[in-house]
Coordinates of C-alpha atoms in Angstrom, one line a residue:
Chain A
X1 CA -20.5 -36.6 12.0
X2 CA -17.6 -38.2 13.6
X3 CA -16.5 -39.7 10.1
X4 CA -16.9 -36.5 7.6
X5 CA -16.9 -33.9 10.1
X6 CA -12.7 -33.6 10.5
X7 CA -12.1 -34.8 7.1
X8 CA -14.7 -31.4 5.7
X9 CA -13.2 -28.9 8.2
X10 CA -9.8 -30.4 6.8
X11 CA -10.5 -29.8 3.4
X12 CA -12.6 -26.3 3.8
X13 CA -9.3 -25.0 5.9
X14 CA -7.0 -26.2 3.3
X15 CA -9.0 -24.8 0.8
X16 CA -7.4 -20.9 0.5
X17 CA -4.3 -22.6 0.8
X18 CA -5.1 -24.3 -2.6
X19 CA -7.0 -21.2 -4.0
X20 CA -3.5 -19.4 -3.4
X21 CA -1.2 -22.1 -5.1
X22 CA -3.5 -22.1 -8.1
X23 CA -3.1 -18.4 -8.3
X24 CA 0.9 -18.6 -8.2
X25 CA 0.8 -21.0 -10.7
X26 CA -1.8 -18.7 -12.9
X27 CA -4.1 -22.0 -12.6
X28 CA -7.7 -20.9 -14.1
X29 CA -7.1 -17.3 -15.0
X30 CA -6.3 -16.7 -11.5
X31 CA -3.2 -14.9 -10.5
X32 CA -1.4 -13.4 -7.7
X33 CA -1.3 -10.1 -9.4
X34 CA 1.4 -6.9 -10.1
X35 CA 2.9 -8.3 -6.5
X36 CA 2.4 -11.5 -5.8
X37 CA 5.3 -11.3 -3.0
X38 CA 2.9 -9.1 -1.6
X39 CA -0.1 -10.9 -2.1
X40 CA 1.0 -14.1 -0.8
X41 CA 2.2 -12.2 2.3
X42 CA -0.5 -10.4 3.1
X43 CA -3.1 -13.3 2.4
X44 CA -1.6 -15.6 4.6
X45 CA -1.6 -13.3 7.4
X46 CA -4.8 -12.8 6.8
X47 CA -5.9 -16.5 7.1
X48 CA -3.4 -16.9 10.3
X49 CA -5.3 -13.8 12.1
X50 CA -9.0 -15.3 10.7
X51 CA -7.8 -19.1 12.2
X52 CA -6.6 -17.8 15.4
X53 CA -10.2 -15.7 15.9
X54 CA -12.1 -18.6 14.7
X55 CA -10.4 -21.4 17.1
X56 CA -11.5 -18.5 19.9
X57 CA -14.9 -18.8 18.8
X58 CA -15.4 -22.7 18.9
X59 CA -15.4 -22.3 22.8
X60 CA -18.0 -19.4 22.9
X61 CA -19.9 -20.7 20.5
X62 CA -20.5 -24.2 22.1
X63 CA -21.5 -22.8 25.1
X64 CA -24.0 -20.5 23.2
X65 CA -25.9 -23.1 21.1
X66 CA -24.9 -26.3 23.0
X67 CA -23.4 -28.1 19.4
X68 CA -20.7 -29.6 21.8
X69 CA -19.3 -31.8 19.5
X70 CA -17.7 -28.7 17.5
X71 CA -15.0 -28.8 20.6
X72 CA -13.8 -31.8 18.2
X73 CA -12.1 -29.2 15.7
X74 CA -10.9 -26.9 17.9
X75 CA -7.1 -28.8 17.7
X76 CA -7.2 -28.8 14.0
X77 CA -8.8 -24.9 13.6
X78 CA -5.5 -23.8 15.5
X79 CA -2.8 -25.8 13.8
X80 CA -4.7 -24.0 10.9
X81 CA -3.9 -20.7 12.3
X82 CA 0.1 -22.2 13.2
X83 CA 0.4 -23.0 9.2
X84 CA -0.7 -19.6 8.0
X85 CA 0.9 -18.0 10.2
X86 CA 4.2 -20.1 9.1
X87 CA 3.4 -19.6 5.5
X88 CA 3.1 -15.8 6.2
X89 CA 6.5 -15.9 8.1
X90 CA 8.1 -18.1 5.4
X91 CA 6.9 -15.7 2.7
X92 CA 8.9 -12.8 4.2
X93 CA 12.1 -14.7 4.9
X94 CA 12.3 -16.5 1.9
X95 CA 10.5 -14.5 -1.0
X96 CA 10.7 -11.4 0.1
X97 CA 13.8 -10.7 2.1
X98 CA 15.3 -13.8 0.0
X99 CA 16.9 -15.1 3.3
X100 CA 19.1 -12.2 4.2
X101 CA 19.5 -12.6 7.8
X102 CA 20.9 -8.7 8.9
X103 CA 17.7 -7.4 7.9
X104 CA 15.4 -9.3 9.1
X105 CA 16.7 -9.5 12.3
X106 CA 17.0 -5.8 12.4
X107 CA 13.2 -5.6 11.3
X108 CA 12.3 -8.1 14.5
X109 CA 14.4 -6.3 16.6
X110 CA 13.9 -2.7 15.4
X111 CA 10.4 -2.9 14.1
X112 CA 7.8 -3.3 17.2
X113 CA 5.2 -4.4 14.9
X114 CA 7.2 -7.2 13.8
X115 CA 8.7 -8.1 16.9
X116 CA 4.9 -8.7 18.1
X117 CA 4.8 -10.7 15.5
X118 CA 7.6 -13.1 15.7
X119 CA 6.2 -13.6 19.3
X120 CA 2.8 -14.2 18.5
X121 CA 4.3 -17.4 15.6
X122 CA 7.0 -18.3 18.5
X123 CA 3.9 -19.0 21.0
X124 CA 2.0 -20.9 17.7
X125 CA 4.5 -22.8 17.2
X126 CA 5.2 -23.7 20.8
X127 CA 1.3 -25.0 21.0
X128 CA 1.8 -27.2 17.9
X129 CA 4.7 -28.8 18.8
X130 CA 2.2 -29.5 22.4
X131 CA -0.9 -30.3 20.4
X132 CA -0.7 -34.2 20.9
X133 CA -2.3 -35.9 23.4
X134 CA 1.0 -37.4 24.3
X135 CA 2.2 -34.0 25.1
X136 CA -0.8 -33.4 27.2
X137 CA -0.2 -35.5 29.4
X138 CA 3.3 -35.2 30.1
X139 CA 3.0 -31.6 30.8
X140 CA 0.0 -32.0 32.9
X141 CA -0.9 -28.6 34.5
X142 CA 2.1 -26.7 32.6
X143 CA 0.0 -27.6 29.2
X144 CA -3.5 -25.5 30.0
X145 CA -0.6 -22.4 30.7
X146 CA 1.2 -22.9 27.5
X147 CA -2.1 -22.9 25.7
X148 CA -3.7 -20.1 26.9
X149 CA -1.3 -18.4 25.5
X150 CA -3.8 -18.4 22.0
X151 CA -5.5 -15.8 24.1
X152 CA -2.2 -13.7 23.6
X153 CA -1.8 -14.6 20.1
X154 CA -5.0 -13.1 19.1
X155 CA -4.2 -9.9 20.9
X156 CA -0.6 -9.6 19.2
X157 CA -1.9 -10.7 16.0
X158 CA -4.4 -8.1 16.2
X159 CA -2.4 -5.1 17.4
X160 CA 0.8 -6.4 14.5
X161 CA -2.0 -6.1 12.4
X162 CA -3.2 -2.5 13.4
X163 CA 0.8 -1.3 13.8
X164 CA 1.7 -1.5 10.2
X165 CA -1.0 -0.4 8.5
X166 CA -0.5 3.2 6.7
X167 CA -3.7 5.1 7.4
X168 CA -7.1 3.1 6.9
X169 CA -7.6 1.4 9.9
X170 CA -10.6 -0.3 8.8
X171 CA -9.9 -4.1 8.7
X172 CA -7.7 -4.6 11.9
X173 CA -10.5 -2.1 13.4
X174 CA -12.9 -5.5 12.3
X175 CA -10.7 -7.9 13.8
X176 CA -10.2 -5.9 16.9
X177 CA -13.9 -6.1 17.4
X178 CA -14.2 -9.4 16.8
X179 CA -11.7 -10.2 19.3
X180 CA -13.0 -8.1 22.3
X181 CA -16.0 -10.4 22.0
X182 CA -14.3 -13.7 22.0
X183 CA -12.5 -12.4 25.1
X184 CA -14.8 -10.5 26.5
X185 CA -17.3 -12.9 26.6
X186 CA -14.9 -15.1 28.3
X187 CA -14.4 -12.2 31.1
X188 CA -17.4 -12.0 31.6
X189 CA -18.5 -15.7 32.0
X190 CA -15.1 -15.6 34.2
X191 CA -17.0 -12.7 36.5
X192 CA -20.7 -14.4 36.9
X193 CA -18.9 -17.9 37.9
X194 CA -17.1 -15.6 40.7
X195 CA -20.5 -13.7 42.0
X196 CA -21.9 -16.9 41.9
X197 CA -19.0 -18.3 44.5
X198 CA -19.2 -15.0 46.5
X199 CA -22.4 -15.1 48.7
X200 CA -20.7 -18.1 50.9
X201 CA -18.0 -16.2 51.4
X202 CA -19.6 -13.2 52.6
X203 CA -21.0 -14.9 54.9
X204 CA -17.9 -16.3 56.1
X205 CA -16.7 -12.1 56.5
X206 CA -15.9 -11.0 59.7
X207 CA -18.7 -7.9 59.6
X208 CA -21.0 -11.0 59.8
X209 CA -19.2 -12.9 62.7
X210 CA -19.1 -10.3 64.4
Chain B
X1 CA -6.3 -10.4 -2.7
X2 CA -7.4 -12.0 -5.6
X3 CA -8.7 -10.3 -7.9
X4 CA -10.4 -11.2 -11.9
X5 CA -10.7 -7.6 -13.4
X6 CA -12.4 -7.1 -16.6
X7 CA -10.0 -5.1 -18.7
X8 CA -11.3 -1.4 -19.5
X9 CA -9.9 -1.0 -22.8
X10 CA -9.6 -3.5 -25.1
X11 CA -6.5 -5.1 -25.7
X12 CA -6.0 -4.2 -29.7
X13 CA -5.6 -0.9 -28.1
X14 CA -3.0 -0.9 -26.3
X15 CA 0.0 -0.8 -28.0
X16 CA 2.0 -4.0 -27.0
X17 CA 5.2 -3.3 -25.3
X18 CA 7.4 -5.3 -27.3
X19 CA 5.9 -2.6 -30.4
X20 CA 6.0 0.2 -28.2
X21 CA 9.9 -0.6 -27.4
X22 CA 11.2 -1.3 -30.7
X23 CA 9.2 2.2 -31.9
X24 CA 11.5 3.7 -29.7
X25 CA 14.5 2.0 -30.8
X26 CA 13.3 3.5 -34.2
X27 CA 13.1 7.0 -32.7
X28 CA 16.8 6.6 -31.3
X29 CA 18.0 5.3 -34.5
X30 CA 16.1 8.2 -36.0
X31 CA 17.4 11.2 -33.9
X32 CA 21.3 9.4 -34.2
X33 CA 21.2 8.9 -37.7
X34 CA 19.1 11.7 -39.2
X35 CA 19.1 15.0 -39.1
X36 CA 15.8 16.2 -38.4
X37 CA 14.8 19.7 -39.4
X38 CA 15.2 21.6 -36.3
X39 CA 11.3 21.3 -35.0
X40 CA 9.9 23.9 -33.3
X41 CA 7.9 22.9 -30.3
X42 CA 4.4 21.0 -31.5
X43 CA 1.5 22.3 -29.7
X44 CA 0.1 19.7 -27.5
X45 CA -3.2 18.0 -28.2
X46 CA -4.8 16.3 -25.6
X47 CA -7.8 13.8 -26.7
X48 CA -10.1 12.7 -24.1
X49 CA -8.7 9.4 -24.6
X50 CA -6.4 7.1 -26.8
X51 CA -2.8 7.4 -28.0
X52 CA -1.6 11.0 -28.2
X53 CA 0.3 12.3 -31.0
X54 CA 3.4 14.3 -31.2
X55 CA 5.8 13.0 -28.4
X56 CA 9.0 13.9 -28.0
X57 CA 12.0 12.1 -26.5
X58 CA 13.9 12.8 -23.7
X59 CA 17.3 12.6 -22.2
X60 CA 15.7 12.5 -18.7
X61 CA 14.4 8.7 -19.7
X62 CA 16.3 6.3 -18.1
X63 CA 17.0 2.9 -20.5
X64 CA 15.8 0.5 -17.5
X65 CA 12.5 -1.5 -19.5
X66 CA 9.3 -0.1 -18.4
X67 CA 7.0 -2.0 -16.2
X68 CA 4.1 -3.4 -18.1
X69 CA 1.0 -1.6 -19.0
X70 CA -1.0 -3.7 -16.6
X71 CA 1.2 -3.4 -14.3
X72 CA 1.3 0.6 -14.3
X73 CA -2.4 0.8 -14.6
X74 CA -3.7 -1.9 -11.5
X75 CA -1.2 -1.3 -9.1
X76 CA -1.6 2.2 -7.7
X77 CA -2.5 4.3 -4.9
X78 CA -5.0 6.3 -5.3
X79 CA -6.5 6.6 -1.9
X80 CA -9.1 8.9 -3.3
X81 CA -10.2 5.6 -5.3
X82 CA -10.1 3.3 -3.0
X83 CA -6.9 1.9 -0.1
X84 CA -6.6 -1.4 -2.3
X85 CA -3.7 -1.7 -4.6
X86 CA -6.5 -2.6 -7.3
X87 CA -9.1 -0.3 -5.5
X88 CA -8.1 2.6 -8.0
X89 CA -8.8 0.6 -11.4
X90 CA -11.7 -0.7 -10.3
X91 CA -13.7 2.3 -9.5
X92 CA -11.8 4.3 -12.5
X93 CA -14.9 4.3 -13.9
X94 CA -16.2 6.7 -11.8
X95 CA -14.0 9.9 -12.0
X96 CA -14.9 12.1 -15.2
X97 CA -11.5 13.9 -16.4
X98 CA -13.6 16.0 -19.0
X99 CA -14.1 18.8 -18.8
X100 CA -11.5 19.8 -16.4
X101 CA -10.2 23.1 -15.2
X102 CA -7.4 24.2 -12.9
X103 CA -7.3 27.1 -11.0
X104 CA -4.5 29.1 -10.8
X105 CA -3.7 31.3 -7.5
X106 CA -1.6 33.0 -5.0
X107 CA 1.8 35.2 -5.9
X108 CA 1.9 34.8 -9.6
X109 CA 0.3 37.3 -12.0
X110 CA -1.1 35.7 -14.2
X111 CA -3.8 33.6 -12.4
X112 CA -7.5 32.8 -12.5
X113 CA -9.4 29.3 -13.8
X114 CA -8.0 27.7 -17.5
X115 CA -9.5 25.4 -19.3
X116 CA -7.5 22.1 -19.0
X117 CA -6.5 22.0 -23.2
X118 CA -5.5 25.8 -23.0
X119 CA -3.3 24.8 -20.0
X120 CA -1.4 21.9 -21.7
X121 CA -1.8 23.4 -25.4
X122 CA 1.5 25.6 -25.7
X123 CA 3.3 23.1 -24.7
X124 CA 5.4 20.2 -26.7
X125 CA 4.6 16.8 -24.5
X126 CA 7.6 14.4 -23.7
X127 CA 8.2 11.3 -22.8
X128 CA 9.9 10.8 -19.5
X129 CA 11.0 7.2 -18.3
X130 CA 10.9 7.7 -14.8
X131 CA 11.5 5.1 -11.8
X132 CA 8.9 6.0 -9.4
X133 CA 9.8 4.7 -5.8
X134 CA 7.0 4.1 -3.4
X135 CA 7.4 5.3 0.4
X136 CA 5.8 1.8 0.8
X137 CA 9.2 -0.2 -0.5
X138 CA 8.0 -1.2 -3.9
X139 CA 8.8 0.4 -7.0
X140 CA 8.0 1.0 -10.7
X141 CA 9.4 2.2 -14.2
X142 CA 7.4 4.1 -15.5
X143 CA 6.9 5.8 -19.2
X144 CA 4.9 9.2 -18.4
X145 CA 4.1 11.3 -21.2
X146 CA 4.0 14.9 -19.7
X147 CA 5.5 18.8 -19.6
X148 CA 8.0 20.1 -17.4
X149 CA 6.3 21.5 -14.5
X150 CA 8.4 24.9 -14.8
X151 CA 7.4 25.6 -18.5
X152 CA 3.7 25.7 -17.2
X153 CA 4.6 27.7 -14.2
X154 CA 6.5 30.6 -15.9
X155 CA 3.4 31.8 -17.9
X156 CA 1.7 32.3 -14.9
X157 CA 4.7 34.5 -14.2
X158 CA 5.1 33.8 -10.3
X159 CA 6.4 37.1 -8.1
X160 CA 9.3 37.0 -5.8
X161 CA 6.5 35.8 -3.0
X162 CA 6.3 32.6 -4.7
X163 CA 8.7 30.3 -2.5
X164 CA 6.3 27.4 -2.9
X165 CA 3.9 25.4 -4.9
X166 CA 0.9 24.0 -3.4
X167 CA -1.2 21.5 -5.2
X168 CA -4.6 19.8 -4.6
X169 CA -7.1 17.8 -6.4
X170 CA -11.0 17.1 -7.3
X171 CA -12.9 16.8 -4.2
X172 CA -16.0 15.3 -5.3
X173 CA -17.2 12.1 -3.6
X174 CA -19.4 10.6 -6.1
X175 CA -16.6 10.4 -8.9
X176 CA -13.7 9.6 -6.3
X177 CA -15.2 7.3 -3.8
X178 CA -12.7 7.3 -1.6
X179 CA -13.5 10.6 -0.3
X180 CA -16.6 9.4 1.6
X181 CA -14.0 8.3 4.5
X182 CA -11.5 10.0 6.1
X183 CA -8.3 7.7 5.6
X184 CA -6.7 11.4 5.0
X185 CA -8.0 14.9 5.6
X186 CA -9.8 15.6 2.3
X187 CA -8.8 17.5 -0.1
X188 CA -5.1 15.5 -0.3
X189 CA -2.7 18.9 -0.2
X190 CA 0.9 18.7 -1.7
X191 CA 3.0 21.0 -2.1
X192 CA 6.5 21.6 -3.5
X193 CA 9.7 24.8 -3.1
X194 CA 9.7 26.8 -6.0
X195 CA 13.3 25.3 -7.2
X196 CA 11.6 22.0 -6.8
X197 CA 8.6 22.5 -9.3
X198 CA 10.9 24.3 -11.5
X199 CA 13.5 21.7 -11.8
X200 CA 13.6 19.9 -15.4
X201 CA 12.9 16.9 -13.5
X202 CA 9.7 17.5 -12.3
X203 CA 6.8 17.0 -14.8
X204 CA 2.9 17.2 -15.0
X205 CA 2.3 14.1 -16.6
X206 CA -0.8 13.5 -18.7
X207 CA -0.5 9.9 -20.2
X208 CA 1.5 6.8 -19.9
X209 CA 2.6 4.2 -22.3
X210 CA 1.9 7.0 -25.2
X211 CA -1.6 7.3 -24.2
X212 CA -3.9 9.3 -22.4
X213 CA -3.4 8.7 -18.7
X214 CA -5.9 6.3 -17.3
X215 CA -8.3 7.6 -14.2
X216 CA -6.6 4.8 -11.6
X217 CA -3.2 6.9 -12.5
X218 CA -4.9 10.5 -11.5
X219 CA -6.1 11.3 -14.7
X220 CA -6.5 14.3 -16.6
X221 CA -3.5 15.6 -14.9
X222 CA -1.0 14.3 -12.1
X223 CA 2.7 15.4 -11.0
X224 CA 5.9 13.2 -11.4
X225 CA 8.4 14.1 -9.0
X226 CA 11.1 11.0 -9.8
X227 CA 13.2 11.8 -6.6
X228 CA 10.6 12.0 -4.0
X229 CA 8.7 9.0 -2.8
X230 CA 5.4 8.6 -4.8
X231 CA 2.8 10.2 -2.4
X232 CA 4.3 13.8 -3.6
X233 CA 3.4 13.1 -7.2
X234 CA -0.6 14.0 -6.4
X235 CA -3.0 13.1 -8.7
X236 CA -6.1 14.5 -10.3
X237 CA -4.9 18.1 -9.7
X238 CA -7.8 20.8 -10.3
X239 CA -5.9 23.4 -8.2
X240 CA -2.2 24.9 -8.3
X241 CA -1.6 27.7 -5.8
X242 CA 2.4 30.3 -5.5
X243 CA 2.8 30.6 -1.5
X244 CA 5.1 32.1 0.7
X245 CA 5.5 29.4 3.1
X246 CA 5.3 26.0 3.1
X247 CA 2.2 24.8 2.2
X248 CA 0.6 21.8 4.6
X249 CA 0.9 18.2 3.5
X250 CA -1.3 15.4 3.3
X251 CA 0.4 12.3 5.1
X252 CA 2.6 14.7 6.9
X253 CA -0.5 16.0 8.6
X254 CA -1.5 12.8 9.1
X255 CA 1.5 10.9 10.6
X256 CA 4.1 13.8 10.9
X257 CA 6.6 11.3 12.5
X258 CA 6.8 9.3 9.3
X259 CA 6.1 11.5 6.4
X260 CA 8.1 14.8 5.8
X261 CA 7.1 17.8 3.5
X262 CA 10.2 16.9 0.9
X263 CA 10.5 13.0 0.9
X264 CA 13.2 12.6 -1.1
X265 CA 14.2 9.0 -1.6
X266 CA 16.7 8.1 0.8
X267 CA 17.8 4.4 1.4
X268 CA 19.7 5.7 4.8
X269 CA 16.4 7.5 6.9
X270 CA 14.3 4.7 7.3
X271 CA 10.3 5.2 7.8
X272 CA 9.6 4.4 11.7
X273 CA 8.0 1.0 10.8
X274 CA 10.0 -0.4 8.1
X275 CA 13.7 0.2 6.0
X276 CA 14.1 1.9 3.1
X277 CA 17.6 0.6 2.1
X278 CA 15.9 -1.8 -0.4
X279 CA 12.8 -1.6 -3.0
X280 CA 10.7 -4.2 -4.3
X281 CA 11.1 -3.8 -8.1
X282 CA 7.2 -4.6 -9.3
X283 CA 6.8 -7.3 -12.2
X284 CA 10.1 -9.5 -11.4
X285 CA 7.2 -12.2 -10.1
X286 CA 7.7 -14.1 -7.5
X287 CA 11.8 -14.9 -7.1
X288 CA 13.3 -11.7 -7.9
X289 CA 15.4 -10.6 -5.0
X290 CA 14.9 -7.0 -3.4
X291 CA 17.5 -4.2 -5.6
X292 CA 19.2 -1.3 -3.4
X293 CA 17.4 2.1 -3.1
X294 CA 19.5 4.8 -4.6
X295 CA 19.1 8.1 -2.8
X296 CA 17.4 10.5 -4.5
X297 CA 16.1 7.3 -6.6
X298 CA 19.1 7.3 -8.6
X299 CA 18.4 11.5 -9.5
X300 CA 21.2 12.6 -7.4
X301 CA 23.5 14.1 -9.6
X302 CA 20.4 16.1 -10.8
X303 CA 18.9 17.1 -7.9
X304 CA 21.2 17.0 -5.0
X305 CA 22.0 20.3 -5.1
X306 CA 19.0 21.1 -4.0
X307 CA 19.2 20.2 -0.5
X308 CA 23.0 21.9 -0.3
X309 CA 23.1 22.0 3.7
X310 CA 19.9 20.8 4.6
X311 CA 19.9 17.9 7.6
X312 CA 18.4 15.6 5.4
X313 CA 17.9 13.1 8.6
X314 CA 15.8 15.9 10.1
X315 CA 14.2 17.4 6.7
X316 CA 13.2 13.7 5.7

């Protein structure tokens, strides 16, 4: 598993990326259709919210079946979600605001949905330059802070998501579900570890030393 | 997304756009160099499908090249069809644009139901090159083939009550899909003032390209309202009603802070969540910078005198 396991979760992440190239390039009959600016934008968002959910999930769901050796991927799943979330950032500078600084900075600064947004790739990108094991260990403690900040991502992604969306909140309504389980199973996990610490120190209260 | 669409009408009946252009170059040099014998308005015949005949030019066409057939007819918004850019094309197939009727009501006196032919037939269509700017940023060039909204209205001989237009559409959930959720308040409600729909602007369109207008587009019949953003022109329309006030909208019901009843095109009031100082001009692929939104989408000196002393920050 060790051998083809990272080398087959490489390739399947890479995979849209490829599917997407091919399109631009009209590859296979594929295409990007009547707005491919758009298209590339919105896919790669896409794949940067569905990363960042599913290197959430590898936690949960280790602890749910006991497949530990998934934790492996979790590194690779969110560098995933840091390069489509790039992409989907690069996209807008480049192709679709063709580099014109004034508006794009009034767009972060103006536009709350995109301001969540530029924090939300700020924070990704802040984890990926941290993602070594080198970096681990010279940040020590300060390192399981910075990357708990993926817990953030997913809620800004999310909500960015949900903010510019016209009238059919259907899809970020999907992703918002999906991320009140990965976090909310983690709340509560957080709150049965706690009743479990609690008896001793109710003991310990002064009612019963008294 | 990505999408492989099988085409619903074969390509050896579209007329290319490369023919369809230099046919109209013909038609110029035609109407420059010839005199035509002075042609009395052709009554309009309206097949249930293919090219119609009997089009006339107009001086409202601007000479900026159309956006592609495919283009026209697979990137819409149609929410009655589906949200998806591509949504509307795909489940085309289920609207049924014949037969059709409209009913005509409210201060006018000449109203009741009309047969869709009867209601286009005394008419002579044209062909209106439009730009057609989205309230979404993108935009379009589009060849409509239609009738000026006013020469329809007169017959129904509107009163002095009439101070606005409302239309609506089919509400029918099996042939528009769309209407089994409520993304908007069903049936989609525009409405227009009375100088609006009677301006020589303002069409109801009934093909593109020099054919029948496709389902995806709001077949049989749809509005074209060039200087407004897009969600004005409203598709499918079964009902037209003269009112005395101002007639609720559809997106301004639904986000009133971002959509206003006129939506004129107007690069300086931004929507709350994005600019509209610049458009997205579909088909110019993937390297074609963003062009300048014109207020009014370029129909100023037409229609600007509209709005004479209306706030248009506050009337947005």
């Amino acid at each position: 598993m060790r051998f083809i396991g990272k080398p087959l979760v490489f390739g399947l992440s890479l995979t849209p990326f490829a599917w997407l190239v091919a399109a631009t390039f009209g590859v296979y009959g594929l295409s990007l259709g009547a707005n491919p600016v758009e298209t590339l934008l919105e896919d790669f968002g896409t794949l940067g919210l569905r990363f960042t959910m599913f290197a959430l999930a590898v936690t949960p769901l280790r602890r749910l079946t006991g497949l530990n050796w998934i934790a492996q991927f979790r590194r690779m799943i969110g560098l995933f979600a840091a390069f489509y979330v790039t992409l989907h950032f690069a996209v807008y500078l480049v192709l679709d605001q063709g580099l014109a600084l004034a508006p794009v900075i009034e767009d972060i600064v103006k536009r709350p949905y995109i301001t969540l947004g530029m924090i939300a790739l700020v924070l990704l990108l802040a984890m990926t330059a941290t993602s070594t094991l080198a970096a681990r260990r010279r940040l020590g403690k300060r390192w399981q802070k910075l990357h708990n900040s993926v817990y953030l991502v997913g809620i800004l992604g999310v909500w960015h998501y949900w903010w510019q969306v016209k009238s059919d909140i259907t899809e970020p309504a999907i992703y918002a579900a999906v991320l009140t389980g990965l976090l909310g199973i983690r709340v509560f996990w957080r709150w049965q570890r706690q009743r479990r610490v609690k008896p001793p120190v109710a003991a310990a209260s002064p009612q019963s030393a008294a | 997304m990505l999408i492989k669409r099988p085409d619903p009408i074969r390509p050896s009946e579209i007329t290319s756009e490369s023919n369809y252009l230099n046919r109209r170059q013909l038609m110029a040099g035609l109407a420059a160099g010839i005199a035509l014998p002075a042609c009395s308005p052709q009554a309009a015949e309206l097949p249930a499908e293919g090219e119609l005949a009997n089009v006339a030019k107009s001086p409202y066409s601007t000479d900026e090249t159309p956006n592609s057939y495919e283009d026209v007819t697979t990137y819409n918004n149609f929410y009655e069809l589906g949200t998806g850019k591509s949504d509307p094309a795909r489940n085309a197939q289920y609207l049924k644009p014949r037969p059709w009727s409209i009913e005509v009501s409210g201060a006018a006196e000449n109203t009741g139901t009309f047969d869709l032919e009867d209601f286009i037939k005394p008419h002579q269509l044209e062909e209106r090159i439009y730009r057609l700017r989205c309230v979404e940023a993108w935009s379009m060039v589009v060849p409509w083939v239609g009738i000026p909204l006013g020469d329809i209205l007169k017959r129904f001989k509107p009163t002095s009550d009439a101070k606005y237009v409302a239309f609506k559409p089919l509400v029918a959930p099996e042939q528009l899909p769309g209407q089994r959720y409520r993304t908007l308040a069903w049936p989609y409600r525009e409405g227009l003032t009375i100088a609006e729909a009677m301006h020589p602007l303002t069409i109801m369109a009934v093909g593109v390209y020099g054919r029948v207008l496709p389902n995806q587009n709001g077949a049989p019949m749809r509005l074209v309202v060039p200087w407004k953003y897009g969600f004005k022109s409203i598709k499918s329309i079964v009902s037209i009603s003269f009112e005395r006030n101002e007639p609720a909208t559809s997106w301004n019901m639904s986000q009133p802070r971002e959509y206003g009843f006129y939506a004129n095109v107007n690069p300086e009031v931004d929507h709350p969540r994005w600019s509209q100082a610049t458009e997205r001009r579909i088909g110019g692929g993937l390297f074609a910078p963003r062009i300048d939104t014109q207020p009014f989408n370029g129909y100023g000196q037409e229609v600007a005198s509209l709005y004479d002393g209306l706030d248009l920050r506050r009337y947005f």
